[in-house]
Amino acid sequence: QQQVKQSPQSLIVQKGGISIINCAYENTAFDYFPWYQQFPGKGPALLIAIRPDVSEKKEGRFTISFNKSAKQFSLHIMDSQPGDSATYFCAAGFSGYSTLTFGKGTMLLVSP
Amino acid sequence: KAGVTQTPRYLIKTRGQQVTLSCSPISGHRSVSWYQQTPGQGLQFLFEYFSETQRNKGNFPGRFSGRQFSNSRSEMNVSTLELGDSALYLCASSGTTGTDTQYFGPGTRLTVL
């Protein structure tokens, strides 16, 4: 079964704090794990992605941590800013294929 | 490069009608995928086209169909619309070798009355 479970559904973080969103997957054949950010009225935009051969990937304030044995991965947003307020989706897919299975999203609100 | 464009941005239809949505991928991209986004179900994969061929299909009824043209532009059609088809329909394109990064358009908001 190709499911990706995402939590929490919503998250409120103070400016400067750390936002953490978690995802778990079932299909061990997945080998590509992107995170997308979506603002109201816009389509999702790729934020950062990881493959299972590494346990962590960092790009600026955004870090993905990946735990292959637990079949879990998470997004950490350091020094969260009000401009980070958006809906975040984790996803899983297969290298070379465009089909992605998405989590149900997390609405992040960063309070000033 | 221009991004993925989708037309129209908003549509209102009544039950039983049919609708056609259009997507123009990023120049040079040959893969186009369609997703349905609803508050309850999130983003769900509809189908993917690559070089005018449907390469993958999600778990949606046959009322949902699509096609891709030689210039990689894609259309999706929904026949016999139901209230539950109200959603944001997103199109995403990716590169020539089936690379994994998908670039999404702004979507078409379909409301079925």
mmCIF file of C-alpha atoms in Angstrom:
data_model
loop_
_atom_site.group_PDB
_atom_site.id
_atom_site.type_symbol
_atom_site.label_atom_id
_atom_site.label_comp_id
_atom_site.label_asym_id
_atom_site.label_seq_id
_atom_site.Cartn_x
_atom_site.Cartn_y
_atom_site.Cartn_z
ATOM 1 C CA GLN A 1 0.000 0.000 0.000
ATOM 2 C CA GLN A 2 1.487 3.298 -1.040
ATOM 3 C CA GLN A 3 0.646 5.658 1.795
ATOM 4 C CA VAL A 4 2.452 8.585 3.303
ATOM 5 C CA LYS A 5 1.253 9.747 6.711
ATOM 6 C CA GLN A 6 2.031 13.293 7.767
ATOM 7 C CA SER A 7 1.769 14.987 11.145
ATOM 8 C CA PRO A 8 0.795 17.320 12.637
ATOM 9 C CA GLN A 9 -2.116 18.659 10.597
ATOM 10 C CA SER A 10 -1.412 22.162 11.831
ATOM 11 C CA LEU A 11 1.383 23.838 13.708
ATOM 12 C CA ILE A 12 1.861 27.212 15.336
ATOM 13 C CA VAL A 13 5.424 28.320 16.022
ATOM 14 C CA GLN A 14 6.794 31.571 17.315
ATOM 15 C CA LYS A 15 9.120 33.604 15.148
ATOM 16 C CA GLY A 16 12.652 32.347 15.582
ATOM 17 C CA GLY A 17 11.524 28.917 16.727
ATOM 18 C CA ILE A 18 11.987 25.508 15.116
ATOM 19 C CA SER A 19 9.160 23.994 13.092
ATOM 20 C CA ILE A 20 9.163 20.207 12.824
ATOM 21 C CA ILE A 21 6.915 18.197 10.514
ATOM 22 C CA ASN A 22 7.020 14.425 10.391
ATOM 23 C CA CYS A 23 6.160 11.859 7.743
ATOM 24 C CA ALA A 24 6.065 8.087 7.665
ATOM 25 C CA TYR A 25 5.843 5.849 4.640
ATOM 26 C CA GLU A 26 5.028 2.196 4.082
ATOM 27 C CA ASN A 27 6.484 1.212 0.734
ATOM 28 C CA THR A 28 10.171 0.459 1.189
ATOM 29 C CA ALA A 29 10.678 0.760 -2.561
ATOM 30 C CA PHE A 30 10.278 4.537 -2.387
ATOM 31 C CA ASP A 31 13.641 6.158 -3.027
ATOM 32 C CA TYR A 32 12.860 9.821 -3.423
ATOM 33 C CA PHE A 33 11.396 12.036 -0.689
ATOM 34 C CA PRO A 34 10.633 15.659 -1.505
ATOM 35 C CA TRP A 35 8.998 18.369 0.549
ATOM 36 C CA TYR A 36 6.761 20.926 -1.084
ATOM 37 C CA GLN A 37 5.629 24.326 0.170
ATOM 38 C CA GLN A 38 2.310 25.778 -0.904
ATOM 39 C CA PHE A 39 1.034 29.304 -0.396
ATOM 40 C CA PRO A 40 -2.654 30.161 -0.807
ATOM 41 C CA GLY A 41 -3.619 30.507 -4.436
ATOM 42 C CA LYS A 42 -0.397 28.935 -5.652
ATOM 43 C CA GLY A 43 0.702 25.486 -6.696
ATOM 44 C CA PRO A 44 3.119 23.525 -4.521
ATOM 45 C CA ALA A 45 6.797 24.390 -4.971
ATOM 46 C CA LEU A 46 9.687 22.037 -4.303
ATOM 47 C CA LEU A 47 11.497 23.016 -1.124
ATOM 48 C CA ILE A 48 14.057 20.292 -0.560
ATOM 49 C CA ALA A 49 14.388 16.603 -1.350
ATOM 50 C CA ILE A 50 16.381 13.631 -0.097
ATOM 51 C CA ARG A 51 17.250 10.128 -1.220
ATOM 52 C CA PRO A 52 17.616 7.222 1.236
ATOM 53 C CA ASP A 53 21.378 6.953 0.838
ATOM 54 C CA VAL A 54 21.842 9.953 3.150
ATOM 55 C CA SER A 55 20.413 10.558 6.605
ATOM 56 C CA GLU A 56 20.267 14.329 6.474
ATOM 57 C CA LYS A 57 20.209 17.128 3.953
ATOM 58 C CA LYS A 58 20.379 20.809 4.736
ATOM 59 C CA GLU A 59 19.580 23.778 2.550
ATOM 60 C CA GLY A 60 19.675 27.087 4.331
ATOM 61 C CA ARG A 61 17.192 27.025 7.202
ATOM 62 C CA PHE A 62 15.550 23.825 5.930
ATOM 63 C CA THR A 63 16.777 20.357 6.909
ATOM 64 C CA ILE A 64 15.417 16.917 6.069
ATOM 65 C CA SER A 65 16.220 14.095 8.456
ATOM 66 C CA PHE A 66 15.732 10.592 7.115
ATOM 67 C CA ASN A 67 15.473 7.354 9.098
ATOM 68 C CA LYS A 68 15.369 4.434 6.688
ATOM 69 C CA SER A 69 14.914 1.710 9.287
ATOM 70 C CA ALA A 70 11.950 3.507 10.840
ATOM 71 C CA LYS A 71 10.581 4.506 7.431
ATOM 72 C CA GLN A 72 10.274 8.079 8.609
ATOM 73 C CA PHE A 73 11.497 11.456 7.479
ATOM 74 C CA SER A 74 11.018 14.927 8.816
ATOM 75 C CA LEU A 75 11.385 18.562 7.873
ATOM 76 C CA HIS A 76 12.977 21.000 10.276
ATOM 77 C CA ILE A 77 12.663 24.724 9.692
ATOM 78 C CA MET A 78 15.164 26.614 11.795
ATOM 79 C CA ASP A 79 14.657 30.240 12.811
ATOM 80 C CA SER A 80 11.089 30.111 11.515
ATOM 81 C CA GLN A 81 9.826 33.360 9.991
ATOM 82 C CA PRO A 82 6.297 34.686 9.350
ATOM 83 C CA GLY A 83 7.027 34.324 5.627
ATOM 84 C CA ASP A 84 7.335 30.557 6.189
ATOM 85 C CA SER A 85 3.620 30.416 7.004
ATOM 86 C CA ALA A 86 2.278 28.030 4.387
ATOM 87 C CA THR A 87 1.112 24.468 3.913
ATOM 88 C CA TYR A 88 3.872 21.882 3.719
ATOM 89 C CA PHE A 89 3.537 18.530 2.008
ATOM 90 C CA CYS A 90 5.860 15.592 2.228
ATOM 91 C CA ALA A 91 5.860 13.138 -0.644
ATOM 92 C CA ALA A 92 7.451 9.913 -1.746
ATOM 93 C CA GLY A 93 8.268 8.567 -5.164
ATOM 94 C CA PHE A 94 10.521 6.445 -7.293
ATOM 95 C CA SER A 95 13.620 7.654 -9.099
ATOM 96 C CA GLY A 96 12.950 8.318 -12.730
ATOM 97 C CA TYR A 97 9.203 8.362 -12.331
ATOM 98 C CA SER A 98 7.134 11.469 -11.977
ATOM 99 C CA THR A 99 4.364 10.019 -9.841
ATOM 100 C CA LEU A 100 4.404 11.207 -6.255
ATOM 101 C CA THR A 101 2.399 10.044 -3.257
ATOM 102 C CA PHE A 102 1.715 12.992 -0.980
ATOM 103 C CA GLY A 103 1.024 13.352 2.704
ATOM 104 C CA LYS A 104 -2.099 15.311 3.596
ATOM 105 C CA GLY A 105 -0.228 18.466 4.468
ATOM 106 C CA THR A 106 0.646 20.570 7.507
ATOM 107 C CA MET A 107 -0.555 24.146 7.859
ATOM 108 C CA LEU A 108 2.242 26.097 9.494
ATOM 109 C CA LEU A 109 1.628 29.461 11.091
ATOM 110 C CA VAL A 110 4.611 31.401 12.357
ATOM 111 C CA SER A 111 3.482 34.076 14.766
ATOM 112 C CA PRO A 112 5.396 37.376 14.779
ATOM 113 C CA LYS B 1 11.925 30.065 -18.418
ATOM 114 C CA ALA B 2 8.219 30.535 -18.036
ATOM 115 C CA GLY B 3 6.606 28.288 -15.472
ATOM 116 C CA VAL B 4 3.778 25.841 -15.834
ATOM 117 C CA THR B 5 0.597 27.557 -16.934
ATOM 118 C CA GLN B 6 -2.936 26.306 -16.477
ATOM 119 C CA THR B 7 -6.133 27.575 -17.996
ATOM 120 C CA PRO B 8 -8.676 28.489 -16.988
ATOM 121 C CA ARG B 9 -7.872 29.421 -13.402
ATOM 122 C CA TYR B 10 -11.462 29.147 -12.238
ATOM 123 C CA LEU B 11 -14.445 27.206 -13.518
ATOM 124 C CA ILE B 12 -17.997 26.778 -12.343
ATOM 125 C CA LYS B 13 -20.011 23.901 -13.770
ATOM 126 C CA THR B 14 -23.191 22.068 -12.900
ATOM 127 C CA ARG B 15 -23.629 18.390 -12.219
ATOM 128 C CA GLY B 16 -23.710 16.246 -15.325
ATOM 129 C CA GLN B 17 -21.687 18.624 -17.444
ATOM 130 C CA GLN B 18 -18.207 17.929 -18.692
ATOM 131 C CA VAL B 19 -15.109 20.068 -18.415
ATOM 132 C CA THR B 20 -11.714 20.331 -20.100
ATOM 133 C CA LEU B 21 -8.686 21.795 -18.357
ATOM 134 C CA SER B 22 -5.467 22.773 -20.083
ATOM 135 C CA CYS B 23 -1.839 22.705 -19.009
ATOM 136 C CA SER B 24 1.248 24.075 -20.731
ATOM 137 C CA PRO B 25 4.450 22.633 -19.251
ATOM 138 C CA ILE B 26 7.791 24.335 -18.880
ATOM 139 C CA SER B 27 9.529 24.570 -22.222
ATOM 140 C CA GLY B 28 11.478 21.379 -22.890
ATOM 141 C CA HIS B 29 9.603 19.293 -20.337
ATOM 142 C CA ARG B 30 7.989 16.185 -21.755
ATOM 143 C CA SER B 31 6.312 14.752 -18.687
ATOM 144 C CA VAL B 32 3.032 16.183 -17.455
ATOM 145 C CA SER B 33 1.242 14.900 -14.369
ATOM 146 C CA TRP B 34 -2.162 15.838 -13.057
ATOM 147 C CA TYR B 35 -3.235 15.919 -9.422
ATOM 148 C CA GLN B 36 -6.498 16.602 -7.662
ATOM 149 C CA GLN B 37 -6.285 18.597 -4.437
ATOM 150 C CA THR B 38 -9.117 18.655 -1.915
ATOM 151 C CA PRO B 39 -9.163 19.603 1.775
ATOM 152 C CA GLY B 40 -10.163 16.104 2.803
ATOM 153 C CA GLN B 41 -7.971 13.954 0.591
ATOM 154 C CA GLY B 42 -5.024 16.256 -0.037
ATOM 155 C CA LEU B 43 -3.100 15.819 -3.273
ATOM 156 C CA GLN B 44 -4.029 12.732 -5.224
ATOM 157 C CA PHE B 45 -2.368 11.595 -8.415
ATOM 158 C CA LEU B 46 -4.616 11.368 -11.469
ATOM 159 C CA PHE B 47 -2.332 10.429 -14.374
ATOM 160 C CA GLU B 48 0.948 11.165 -16.067
ATOM 161 C CA TYR B 49 1.732 11.639 -19.724
ATOM 162 C CA PHE B 50 5.119 11.400 -21.343
ATOM 163 C CA SER B 51 5.680 11.901 -25.052
ATOM 164 C CA GLU B 52 1.933 11.742 -25.759
ATOM 165 C CA THR B 53 1.527 8.397 -23.953
ATOM 166 C CA GLN B 54 -0.154 7.819 -20.625
ATOM 167 C CA ARG B 55 2.616 6.355 -18.522
ATOM 168 C CA ASN B 56 0.869 6.032 -15.187
ATOM 169 C CA LYS B 57 -2.639 6.297 -13.834
ATOM 170 C CA GLY B 58 -4.033 6.876 -10.371
ATOM 171 C CA ASN B 59 -7.118 5.404 -8.788
ATOM 172 C CA PHE B 60 -9.820 7.574 -10.316
ATOM 173 C CA PRO B 61 -12.928 6.563 -12.275
ATOM 174 C CA GLY B 62 -12.962 6.501 -16.047
ATOM 175 C CA ARG B 63 -14.794 9.833 -16.101
ATOM 176 C CA PHE B 64 -11.367 11.369 -15.674
ATOM 177 C CA SER B 65 -9.260 11.257 -18.809
ATOM 178 C CA GLY B 66 -6.421 13.128 -20.346
ATOM 179 C CA ARG B 67 -4.198 13.484 -23.334
ATOM 180 C CA GLN B 68 -0.959 15.064 -24.353
ATOM 181 C CA PHE B 69 -0.126 16.754 -27.607
ATOM 182 C CA SER B 70 3.075 16.676 -29.609
ATOM 183 C CA ASN B 71 4.136 20.015 -28.115
ATOM 184 C CA SER B 72 3.777 18.450 -24.615
ATOM 185 C CA ARG B 73 0.734 20.523 -23.750
ATOM 186 C CA SER B 74 -1.819 18.447 -21.927
ATOM 187 C CA GLU B 75 -5.527 18.484 -21.335
ATOM 188 C CA MET B 76 -7.628 16.643 -18.828
ATOM 189 C CA ASN B 77 -11.313 16.025 -19.187
ATOM 190 C CA VAL B 78 -13.908 15.175 -16.608
ATOM 191 C CA SER B 79 -17.234 13.937 -17.903
ATOM 192 C CA THR B 80 -20.567 13.721 -16.084
ATOM 193 C CA LEU B 81 -19.428 16.003 -13.298
ATOM 194 C CA GLU B 82 -20.342 15.199 -9.706
ATOM 195 C CA LEU B 83 -20.382 17.507 -6.696
ATOM 196 C CA GLY B 84 -17.388 15.637 -5.304
ATOM 197 C CA ASP B 85 -15.298 16.648 -8.300
ATOM 198 C CA SER B 86 -15.059 20.167 -6.896
ATOM 199 C CA ALA B 87 -11.343 20.595 -6.289
ATOM 200 C CA LEU B 88 -8.159 22.326 -7.294
ATOM 201 C CA TYR B 89 -6.666 20.510 -10.265
ATOM 202 C CA LEU B 90 -2.922 20.843 -10.464
ATOM 203 C CA CYS B 91 -0.655 20.123 -13.352
ATOM 204 C CA ALA B 92 3.043 19.456 -12.911
ATOM 205 C CA SER B 93 5.795 19.079 -15.457
ATOM 206 C CA SER B 94 9.198 17.492 -15.244
ATOM 207 C CA GLY B 95 12.209 17.101 -17.447
ATOM 208 C CA THR B 96 12.993 15.061 -20.474
ATOM 209 C CA THR B 97 14.481 12.049 -18.696
ATOM 210 C CA GLY B 98 11.727 11.506 -16.163
ATOM 211 C CA THR B 99 13.690 13.391 -13.542
ATOM 212 C CA ASP B 100 12.030 13.571 -10.223
ATOM 213 C CA THR B 101 11.617 17.290 -9.684
ATOM 214 C CA GLN B 102 8.098 18.289 -10.548
ATOM 215 C CA TYR B 103 7.161 21.889 -11.118
ATOM 216 C CA PHE B 104 3.556 22.702 -10.394
ATOM 217 C CA GLY B 105 1.265 25.201 -12.025
ATOM 218 C CA PRO B 106 -1.125 27.396 -10.026
ATOM 219 C CA GLY B 107 -4.023 25.049 -10.631
ATOM 220 C CA THR B 108 -7.565 25.301 -11.914
ATOM 221 C CA ARG B 109 -10.236 25.709 -9.252
ATOM 222 C CA LEU B 110 -13.287 23.721 -10.361
ATOM 223 C CA THR B 111 -16.579 24.203 -8.577
ATOM 224 C CA VAL B 112 -19.445 21.857 -9.378
ATOM 225 C CA LEU B 113 -22.916 23.075 -8.397
#
